[in-house]
C-alpha atoms as a printed R data frame, in Angstrom:
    type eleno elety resid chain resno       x       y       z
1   ATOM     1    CA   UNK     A     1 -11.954 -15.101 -21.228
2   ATOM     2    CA   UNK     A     2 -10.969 -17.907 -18.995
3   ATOM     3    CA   UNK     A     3  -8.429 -17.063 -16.148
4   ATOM     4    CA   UNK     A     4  -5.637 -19.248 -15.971
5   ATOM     5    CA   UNK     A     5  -3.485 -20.634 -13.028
6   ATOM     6    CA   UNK     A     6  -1.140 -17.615 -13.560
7   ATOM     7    CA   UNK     A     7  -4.175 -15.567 -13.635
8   ATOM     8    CA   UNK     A     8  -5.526 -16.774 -10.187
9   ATOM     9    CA   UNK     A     9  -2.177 -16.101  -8.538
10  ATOM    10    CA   UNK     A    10  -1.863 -12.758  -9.557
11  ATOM    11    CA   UNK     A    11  -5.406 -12.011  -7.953
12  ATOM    12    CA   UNK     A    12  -4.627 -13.921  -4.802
13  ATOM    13    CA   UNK     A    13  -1.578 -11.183  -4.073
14  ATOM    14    CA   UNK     A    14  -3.993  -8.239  -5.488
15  ATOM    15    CA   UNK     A    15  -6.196  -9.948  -2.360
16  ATOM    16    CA   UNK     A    16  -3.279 -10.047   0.082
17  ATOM    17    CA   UNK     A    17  -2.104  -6.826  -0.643
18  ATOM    18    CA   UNK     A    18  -6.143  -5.658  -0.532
19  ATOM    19    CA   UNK     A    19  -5.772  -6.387   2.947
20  ATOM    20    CA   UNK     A    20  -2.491  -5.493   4.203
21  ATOM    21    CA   UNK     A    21  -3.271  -1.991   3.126
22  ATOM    22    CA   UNK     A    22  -6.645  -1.423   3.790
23  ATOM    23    CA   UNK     A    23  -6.618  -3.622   7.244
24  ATOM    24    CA   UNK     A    24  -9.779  -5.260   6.009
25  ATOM    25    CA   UNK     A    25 -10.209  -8.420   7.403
26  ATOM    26    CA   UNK     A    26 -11.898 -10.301   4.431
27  ATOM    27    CA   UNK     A    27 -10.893  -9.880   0.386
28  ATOM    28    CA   UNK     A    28 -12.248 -11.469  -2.866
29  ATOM    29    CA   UNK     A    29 -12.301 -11.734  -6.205
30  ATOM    30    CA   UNK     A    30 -12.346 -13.109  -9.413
31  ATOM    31    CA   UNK     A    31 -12.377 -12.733 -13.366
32  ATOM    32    CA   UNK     A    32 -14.564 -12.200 -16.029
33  ATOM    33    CA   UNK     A    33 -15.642 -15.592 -17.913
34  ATOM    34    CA   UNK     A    34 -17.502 -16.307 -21.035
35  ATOM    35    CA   UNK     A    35 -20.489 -13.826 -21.439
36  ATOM    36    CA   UNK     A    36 -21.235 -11.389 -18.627
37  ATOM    37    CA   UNK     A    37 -20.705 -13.354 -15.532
38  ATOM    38    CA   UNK     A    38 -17.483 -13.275 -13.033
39  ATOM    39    CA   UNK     A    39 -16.774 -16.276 -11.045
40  ATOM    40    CA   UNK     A    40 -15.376 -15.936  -7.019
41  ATOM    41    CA   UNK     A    41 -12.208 -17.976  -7.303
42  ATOM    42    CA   UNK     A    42 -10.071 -16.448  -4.449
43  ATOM    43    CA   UNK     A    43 -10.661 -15.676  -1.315
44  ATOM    44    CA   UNK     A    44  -8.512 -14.141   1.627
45  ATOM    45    CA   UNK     A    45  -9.311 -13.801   5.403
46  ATOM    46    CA   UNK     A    46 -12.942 -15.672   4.824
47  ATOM    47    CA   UNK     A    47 -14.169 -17.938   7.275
48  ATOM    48    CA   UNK     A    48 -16.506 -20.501   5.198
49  ATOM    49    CA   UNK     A    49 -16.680 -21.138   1.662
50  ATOM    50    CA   UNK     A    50 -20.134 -19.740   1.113
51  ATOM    51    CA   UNK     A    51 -18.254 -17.322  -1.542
52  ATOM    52    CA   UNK     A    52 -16.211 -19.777  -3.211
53  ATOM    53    CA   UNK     A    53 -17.359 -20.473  -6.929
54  ATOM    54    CA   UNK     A    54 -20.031 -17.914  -6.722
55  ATOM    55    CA   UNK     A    55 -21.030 -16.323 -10.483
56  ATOM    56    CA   UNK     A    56 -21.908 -13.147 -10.523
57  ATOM    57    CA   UNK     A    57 -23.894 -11.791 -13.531
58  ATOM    58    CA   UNK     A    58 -23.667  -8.598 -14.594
59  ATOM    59    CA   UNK     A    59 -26.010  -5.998 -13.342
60  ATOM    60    CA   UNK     A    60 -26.572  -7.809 -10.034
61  ATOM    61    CA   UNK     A    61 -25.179  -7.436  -6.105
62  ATOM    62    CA   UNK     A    62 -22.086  -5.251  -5.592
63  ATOM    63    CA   UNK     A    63 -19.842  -6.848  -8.087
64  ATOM    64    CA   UNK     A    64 -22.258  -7.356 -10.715
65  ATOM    65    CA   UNK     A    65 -23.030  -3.303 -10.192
66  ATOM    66    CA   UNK     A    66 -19.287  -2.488 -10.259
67  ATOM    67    CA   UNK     A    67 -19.093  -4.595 -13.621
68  ATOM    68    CA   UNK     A    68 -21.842  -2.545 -15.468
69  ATOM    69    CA   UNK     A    69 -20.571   0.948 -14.283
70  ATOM    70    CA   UNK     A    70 -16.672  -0.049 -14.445
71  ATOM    71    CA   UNK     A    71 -16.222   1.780 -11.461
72  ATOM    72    CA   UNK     A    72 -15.621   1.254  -7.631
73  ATOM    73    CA   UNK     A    73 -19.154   0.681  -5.329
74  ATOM    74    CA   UNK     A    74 -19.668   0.838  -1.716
75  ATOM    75    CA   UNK     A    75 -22.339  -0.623   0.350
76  ATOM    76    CA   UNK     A    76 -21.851  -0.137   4.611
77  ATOM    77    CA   UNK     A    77 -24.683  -2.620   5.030
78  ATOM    78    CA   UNK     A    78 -24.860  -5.079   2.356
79  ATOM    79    CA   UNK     A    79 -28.189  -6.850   3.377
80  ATOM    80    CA   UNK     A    80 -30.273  -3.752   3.814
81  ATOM    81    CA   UNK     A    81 -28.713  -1.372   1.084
82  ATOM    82    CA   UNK     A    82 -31.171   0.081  -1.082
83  ATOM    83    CA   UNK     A    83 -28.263   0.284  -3.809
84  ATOM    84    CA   UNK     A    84 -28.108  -2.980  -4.915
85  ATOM    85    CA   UNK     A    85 -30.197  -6.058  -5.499
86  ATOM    86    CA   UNK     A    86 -30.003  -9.097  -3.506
87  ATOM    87    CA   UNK     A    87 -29.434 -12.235  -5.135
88  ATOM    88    CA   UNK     A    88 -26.475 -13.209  -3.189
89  ATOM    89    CA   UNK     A    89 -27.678 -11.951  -0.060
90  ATOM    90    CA   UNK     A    90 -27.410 -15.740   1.120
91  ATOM    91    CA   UNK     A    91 -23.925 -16.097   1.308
92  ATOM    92    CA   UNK     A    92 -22.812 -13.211   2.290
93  ATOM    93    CA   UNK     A    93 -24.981 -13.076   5.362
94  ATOM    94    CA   UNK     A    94 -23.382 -16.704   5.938
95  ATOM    95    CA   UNK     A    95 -19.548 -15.361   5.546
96  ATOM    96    CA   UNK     A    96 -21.173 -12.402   8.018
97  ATOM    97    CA   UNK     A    97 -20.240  -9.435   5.765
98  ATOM    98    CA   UNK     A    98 -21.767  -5.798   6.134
99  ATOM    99    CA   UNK     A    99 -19.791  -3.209   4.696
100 ATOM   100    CA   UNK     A   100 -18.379  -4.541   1.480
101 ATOM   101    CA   UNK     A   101 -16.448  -2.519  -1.545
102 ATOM   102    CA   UNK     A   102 -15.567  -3.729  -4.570
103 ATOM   103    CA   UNK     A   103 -13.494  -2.084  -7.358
104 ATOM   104    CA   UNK     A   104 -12.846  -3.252 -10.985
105 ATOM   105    CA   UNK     A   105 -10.442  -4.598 -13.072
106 ATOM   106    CA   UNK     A   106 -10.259  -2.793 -16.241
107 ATOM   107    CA   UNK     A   107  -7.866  -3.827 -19.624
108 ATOM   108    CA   UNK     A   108  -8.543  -2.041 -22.326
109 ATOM   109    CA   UNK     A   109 -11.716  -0.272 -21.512
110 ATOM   110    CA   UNK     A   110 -12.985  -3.356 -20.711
111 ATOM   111    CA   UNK     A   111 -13.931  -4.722 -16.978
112 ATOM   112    CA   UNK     A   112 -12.673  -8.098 -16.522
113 ATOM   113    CA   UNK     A   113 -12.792  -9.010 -12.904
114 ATOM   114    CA   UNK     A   114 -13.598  -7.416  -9.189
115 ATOM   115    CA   UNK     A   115 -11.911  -7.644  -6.218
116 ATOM   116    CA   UNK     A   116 -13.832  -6.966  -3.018
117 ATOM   117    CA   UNK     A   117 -12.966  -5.564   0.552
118 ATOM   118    CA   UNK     A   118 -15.123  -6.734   3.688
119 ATOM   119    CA   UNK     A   119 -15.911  -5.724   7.227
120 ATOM   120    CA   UNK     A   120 -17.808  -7.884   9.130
121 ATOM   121    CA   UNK     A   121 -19.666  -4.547  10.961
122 ATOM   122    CA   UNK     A   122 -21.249  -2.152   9.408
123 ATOM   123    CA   UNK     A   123 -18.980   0.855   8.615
124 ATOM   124    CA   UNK     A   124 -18.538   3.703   6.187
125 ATOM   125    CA   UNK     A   125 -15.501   2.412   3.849
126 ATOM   126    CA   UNK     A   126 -13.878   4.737   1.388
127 ATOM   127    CA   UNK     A   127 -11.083   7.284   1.240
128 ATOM   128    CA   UNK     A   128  -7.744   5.205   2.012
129 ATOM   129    CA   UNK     A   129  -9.251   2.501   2.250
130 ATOM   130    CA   UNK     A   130 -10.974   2.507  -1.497
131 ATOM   131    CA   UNK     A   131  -7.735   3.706  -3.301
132 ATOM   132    CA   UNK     A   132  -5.673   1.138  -1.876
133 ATOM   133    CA   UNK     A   133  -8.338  -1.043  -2.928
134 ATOM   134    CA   UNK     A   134  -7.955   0.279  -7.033
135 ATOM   135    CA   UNK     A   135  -4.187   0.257  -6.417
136 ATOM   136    CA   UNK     A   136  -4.386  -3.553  -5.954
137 ATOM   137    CA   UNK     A   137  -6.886  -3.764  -8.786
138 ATOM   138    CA   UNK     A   138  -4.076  -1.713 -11.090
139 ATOM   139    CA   UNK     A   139  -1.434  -4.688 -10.272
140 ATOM   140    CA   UNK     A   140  -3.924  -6.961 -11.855
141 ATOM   141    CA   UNK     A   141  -4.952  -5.216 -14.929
142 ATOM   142    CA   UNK     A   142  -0.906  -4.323 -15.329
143 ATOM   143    CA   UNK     A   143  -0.111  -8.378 -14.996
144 ATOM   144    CA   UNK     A   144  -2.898  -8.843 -17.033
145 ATOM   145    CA   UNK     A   145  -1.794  -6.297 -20.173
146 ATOM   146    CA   UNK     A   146   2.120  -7.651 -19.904
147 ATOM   147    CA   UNK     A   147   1.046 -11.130 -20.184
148 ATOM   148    CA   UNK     A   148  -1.523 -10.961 -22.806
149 ATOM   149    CA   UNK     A   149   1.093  -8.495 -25.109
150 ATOM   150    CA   UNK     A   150   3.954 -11.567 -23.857
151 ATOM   151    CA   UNK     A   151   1.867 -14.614 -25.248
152 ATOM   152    CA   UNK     A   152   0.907 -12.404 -28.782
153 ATOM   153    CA   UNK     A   153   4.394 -11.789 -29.062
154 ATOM   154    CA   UNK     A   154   5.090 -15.630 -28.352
155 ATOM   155    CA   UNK     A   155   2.433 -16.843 -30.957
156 ATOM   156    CA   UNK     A   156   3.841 -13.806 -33.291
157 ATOM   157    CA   UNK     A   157   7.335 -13.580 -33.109
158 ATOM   158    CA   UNK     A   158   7.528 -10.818 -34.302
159 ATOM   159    CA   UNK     A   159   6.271 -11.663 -38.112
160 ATOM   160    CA   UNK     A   160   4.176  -9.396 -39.934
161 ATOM   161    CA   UNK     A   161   5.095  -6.688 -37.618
162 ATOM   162    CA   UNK     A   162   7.512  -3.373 -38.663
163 ATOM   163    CA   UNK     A   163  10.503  -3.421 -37.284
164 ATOM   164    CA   UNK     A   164  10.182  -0.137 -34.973
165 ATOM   165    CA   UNK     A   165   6.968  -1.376 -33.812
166 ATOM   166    CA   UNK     A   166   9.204  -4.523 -32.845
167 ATOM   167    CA   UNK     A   167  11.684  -2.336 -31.089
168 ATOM   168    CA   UNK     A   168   9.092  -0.251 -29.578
169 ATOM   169    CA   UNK     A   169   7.069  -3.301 -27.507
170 ATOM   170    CA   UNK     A   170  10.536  -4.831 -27.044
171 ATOM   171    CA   UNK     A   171  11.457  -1.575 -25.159
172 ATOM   172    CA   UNK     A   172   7.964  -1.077 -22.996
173 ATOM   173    CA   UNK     A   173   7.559  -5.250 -22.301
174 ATOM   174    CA   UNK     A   174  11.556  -4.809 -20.995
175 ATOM   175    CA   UNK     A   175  10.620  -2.240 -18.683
176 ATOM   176    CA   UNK     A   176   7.584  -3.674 -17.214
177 ATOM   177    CA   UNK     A   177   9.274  -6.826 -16.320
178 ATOM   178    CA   UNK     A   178  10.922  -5.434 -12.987
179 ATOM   179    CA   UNK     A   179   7.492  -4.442 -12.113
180 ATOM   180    CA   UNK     A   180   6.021  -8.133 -12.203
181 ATOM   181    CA   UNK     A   181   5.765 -10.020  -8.647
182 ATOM   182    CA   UNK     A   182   4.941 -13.185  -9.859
183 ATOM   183    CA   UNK     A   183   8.307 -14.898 -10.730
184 ATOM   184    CA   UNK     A   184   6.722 -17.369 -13.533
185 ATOM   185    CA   UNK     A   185   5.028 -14.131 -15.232
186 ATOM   186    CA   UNK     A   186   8.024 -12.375 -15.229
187 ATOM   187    CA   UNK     A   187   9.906 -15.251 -16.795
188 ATOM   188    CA   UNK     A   188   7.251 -15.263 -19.649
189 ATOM   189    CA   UNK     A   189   7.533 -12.173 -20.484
190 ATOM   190    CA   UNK     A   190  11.425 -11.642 -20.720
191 ATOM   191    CA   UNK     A   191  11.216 -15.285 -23.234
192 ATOM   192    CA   UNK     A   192   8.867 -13.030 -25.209
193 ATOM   193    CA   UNK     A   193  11.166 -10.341 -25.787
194 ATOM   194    CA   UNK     A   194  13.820 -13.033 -26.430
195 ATOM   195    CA   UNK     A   195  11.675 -14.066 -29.106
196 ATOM   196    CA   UNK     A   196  12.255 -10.809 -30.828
197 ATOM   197    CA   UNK     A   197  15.877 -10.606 -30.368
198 ATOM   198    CA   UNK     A   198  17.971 -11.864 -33.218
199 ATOM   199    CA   UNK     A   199  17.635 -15.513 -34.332
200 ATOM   200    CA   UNK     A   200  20.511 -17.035 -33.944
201 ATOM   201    CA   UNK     A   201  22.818 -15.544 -30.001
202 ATOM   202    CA   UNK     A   202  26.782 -16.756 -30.503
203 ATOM   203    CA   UNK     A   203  27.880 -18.065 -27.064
204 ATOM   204    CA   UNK     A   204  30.818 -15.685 -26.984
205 ATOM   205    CA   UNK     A   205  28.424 -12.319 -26.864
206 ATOM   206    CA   UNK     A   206  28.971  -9.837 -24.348
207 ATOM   207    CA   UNK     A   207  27.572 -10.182 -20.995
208 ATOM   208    CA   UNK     A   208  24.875  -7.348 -20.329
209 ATOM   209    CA   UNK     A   209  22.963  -6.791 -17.320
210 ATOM   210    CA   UNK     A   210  19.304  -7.113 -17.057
211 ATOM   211    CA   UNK     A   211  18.939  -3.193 -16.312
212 ATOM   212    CA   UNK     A   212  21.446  -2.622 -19.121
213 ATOM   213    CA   UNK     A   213  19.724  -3.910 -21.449
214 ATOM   214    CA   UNK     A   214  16.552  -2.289 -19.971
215 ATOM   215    CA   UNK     A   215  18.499   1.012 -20.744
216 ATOM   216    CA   UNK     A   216  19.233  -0.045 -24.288
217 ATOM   217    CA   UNK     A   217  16.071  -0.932 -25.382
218 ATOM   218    CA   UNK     A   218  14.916   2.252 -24.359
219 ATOM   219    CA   UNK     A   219  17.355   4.176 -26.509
220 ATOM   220    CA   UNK     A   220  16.663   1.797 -29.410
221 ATOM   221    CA   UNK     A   221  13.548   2.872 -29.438
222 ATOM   222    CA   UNK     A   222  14.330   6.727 -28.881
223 ATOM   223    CA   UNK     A   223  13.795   7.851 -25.820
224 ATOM   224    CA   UNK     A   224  16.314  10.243 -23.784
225 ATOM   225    CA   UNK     A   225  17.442   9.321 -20.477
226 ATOM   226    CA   UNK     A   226  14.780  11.345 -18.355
227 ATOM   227    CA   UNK     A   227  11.896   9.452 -20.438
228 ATOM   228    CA   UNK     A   228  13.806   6.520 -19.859
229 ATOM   229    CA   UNK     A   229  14.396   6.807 -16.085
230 ATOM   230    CA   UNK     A   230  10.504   6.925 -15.815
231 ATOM   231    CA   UNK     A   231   9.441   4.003 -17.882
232 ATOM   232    CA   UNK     A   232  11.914   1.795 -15.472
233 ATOM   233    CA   UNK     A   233  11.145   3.792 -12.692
234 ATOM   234    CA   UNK     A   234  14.627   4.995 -11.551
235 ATOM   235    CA   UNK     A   235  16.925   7.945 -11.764
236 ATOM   236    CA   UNK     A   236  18.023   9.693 -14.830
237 ATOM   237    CA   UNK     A   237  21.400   9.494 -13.409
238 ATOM   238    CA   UNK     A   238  20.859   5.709 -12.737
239 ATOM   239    CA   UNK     A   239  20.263   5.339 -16.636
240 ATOM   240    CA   UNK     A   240  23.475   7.348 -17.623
241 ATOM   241    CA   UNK     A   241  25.359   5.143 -15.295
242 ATOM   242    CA   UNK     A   242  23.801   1.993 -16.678
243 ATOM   243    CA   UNK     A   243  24.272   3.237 -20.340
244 ATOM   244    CA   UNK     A   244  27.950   4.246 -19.496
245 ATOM   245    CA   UNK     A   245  28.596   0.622 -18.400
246 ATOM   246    CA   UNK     A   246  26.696  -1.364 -21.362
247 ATOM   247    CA   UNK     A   247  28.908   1.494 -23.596
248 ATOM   248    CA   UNK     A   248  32.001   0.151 -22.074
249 ATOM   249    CA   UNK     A   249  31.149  -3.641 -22.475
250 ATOM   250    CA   UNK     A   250  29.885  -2.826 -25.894
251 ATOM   251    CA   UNK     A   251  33.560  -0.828 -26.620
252 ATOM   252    CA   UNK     A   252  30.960   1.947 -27.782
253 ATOM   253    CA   UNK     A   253  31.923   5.518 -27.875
254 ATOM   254    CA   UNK     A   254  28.040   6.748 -28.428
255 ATOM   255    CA   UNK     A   255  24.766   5.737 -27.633
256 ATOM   256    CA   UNK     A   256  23.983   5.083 -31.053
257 ATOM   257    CA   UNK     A   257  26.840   2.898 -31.436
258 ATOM   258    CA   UNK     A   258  26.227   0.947 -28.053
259 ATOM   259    CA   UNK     A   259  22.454   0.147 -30.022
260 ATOM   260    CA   UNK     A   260  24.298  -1.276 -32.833
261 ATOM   261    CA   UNK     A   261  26.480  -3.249 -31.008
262 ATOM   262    CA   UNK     A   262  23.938  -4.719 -28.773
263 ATOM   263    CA   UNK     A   263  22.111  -5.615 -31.914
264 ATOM   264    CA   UNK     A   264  24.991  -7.222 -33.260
265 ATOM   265    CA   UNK     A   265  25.102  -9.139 -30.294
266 ATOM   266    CA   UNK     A   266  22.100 -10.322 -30.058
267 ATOM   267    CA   UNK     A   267  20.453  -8.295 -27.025
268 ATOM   268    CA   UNK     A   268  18.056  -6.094 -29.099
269 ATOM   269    CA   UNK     A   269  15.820  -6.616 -32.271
């Protein structure tokens, strides 16, 4: 699969956030393309473009070792390492790398992309450093799943699909939406739960907020308040109080009745 603009930006913060954890001085990365090959697109803290636009096939170097195990590799001396072969010894000796980690991006059991970690000495890295490292990889593969489910919901709409499995992604894509950095992304994704909403929103509806809404769409789709609270990541007691407000709004005496009325008004499928 070819990455996309939105793609590329949500690897360049992975990379920024690589480094402002980890204190490594040099990041990179890049996404799967057709066949088994990953192409460098962005780089962070480098100081040529030797790495730029480098493919890296499957099976060979540190990325293309990471790719075929789908798991984080280390190296502490990348030219002499006896783990790894050496076709791209050439420009990483010219970016001056040594100790270099790289840790994949996984979707579905499936590794599409690596983001590296750099010293230019030669180091042990591992420990903090290597699970910050799969933490930034994890805000990939998350952007990754929400916009993928976001654009088959777009092309969908919704047809063919039963109606609690409609409520169901409504309420999971609604909660991850908060979680998305990348403002454009985020956008997408709440248009494709729009999309899945009733046709046809009077003007006049009642005014929900985001996070009530959030809350609703969780109870639409069954969950209590605790399981709730930790699909949008805040208190149980913050989702009574934002249930208690959309109730009010919604002139519902029960939760049940604050889903019907929300559907009524157009806020949930």
């Amino acid at each position: 699969m070819t990455a996309d603009a939105s793609d590329a930006v949500e690897i360049r913060n992975a990379l920024l956030r690589l480094r402002r954890a980890t204190g490594l001085p040099v990041a990179f990365g890049g996404l799967m393309e057709a066949g088994r090959q990953m192409r460098i697109s962005e780089l962070s803290g480098t100081a040529t473009h030797a790495l730029r636009s480098l493919v890296v096939t499957s099976g060979n170097g540190l990325g293309g070792k990471t790719v075929v195990l789908a798991r984080p590799c280390v190296v502490t001396d990348y030219s002499a390492s006896r783990q790894i072969s050496h076709e791209y010894d050439a420009p990483v000796a010219v970016e001056g790398l040594r100790s270099v980690l790289a840790v994949p991006v996984v979707v579905r059991h499936s590794v599409r992309g690596v983001l590296y970690g750099a010293l230019r000495t030669a180091l042990p890295l591992g420990g903090r450093m290597l699970d910050e490292a799969v933490e930034a990889a994890r805000d990939v593969e998350r952007a990754l799943v929400v916009r993928e489910e976001a654009r088959t919901l777009a092309a969908e709409g919704g047809a063919g699909v039963g109606r609690e499995q409609v409520r169901e992604a409504h309420a999971a894509l609604r909660a991850l939406a908060p979680k998305i950095a990348d403002p454009e992304l985020r956008a997408e994704l709440l248009d494709a739960c729009a999309l899945l909403t009733a046709d046809s929103i009077p003007s006049d509806r009642v005014r929900l907020a985001p996070r009530e809404v959030d809350v609703l769409a969780c109870v639409a789709a069954g969950a209590t308040n605790a399981v709730a609270a930790e699909r949008l990541g805040v208190t149980p007691e913050t989702v009574k109080a934002y249930l208690r407000s959309a109730m009010r709004k919604l002139r519902a005496r029960t939760r049940g009745e604050a889903v019907v009325a929300a559907r009524r008004a157009g806020w949930l499928p």
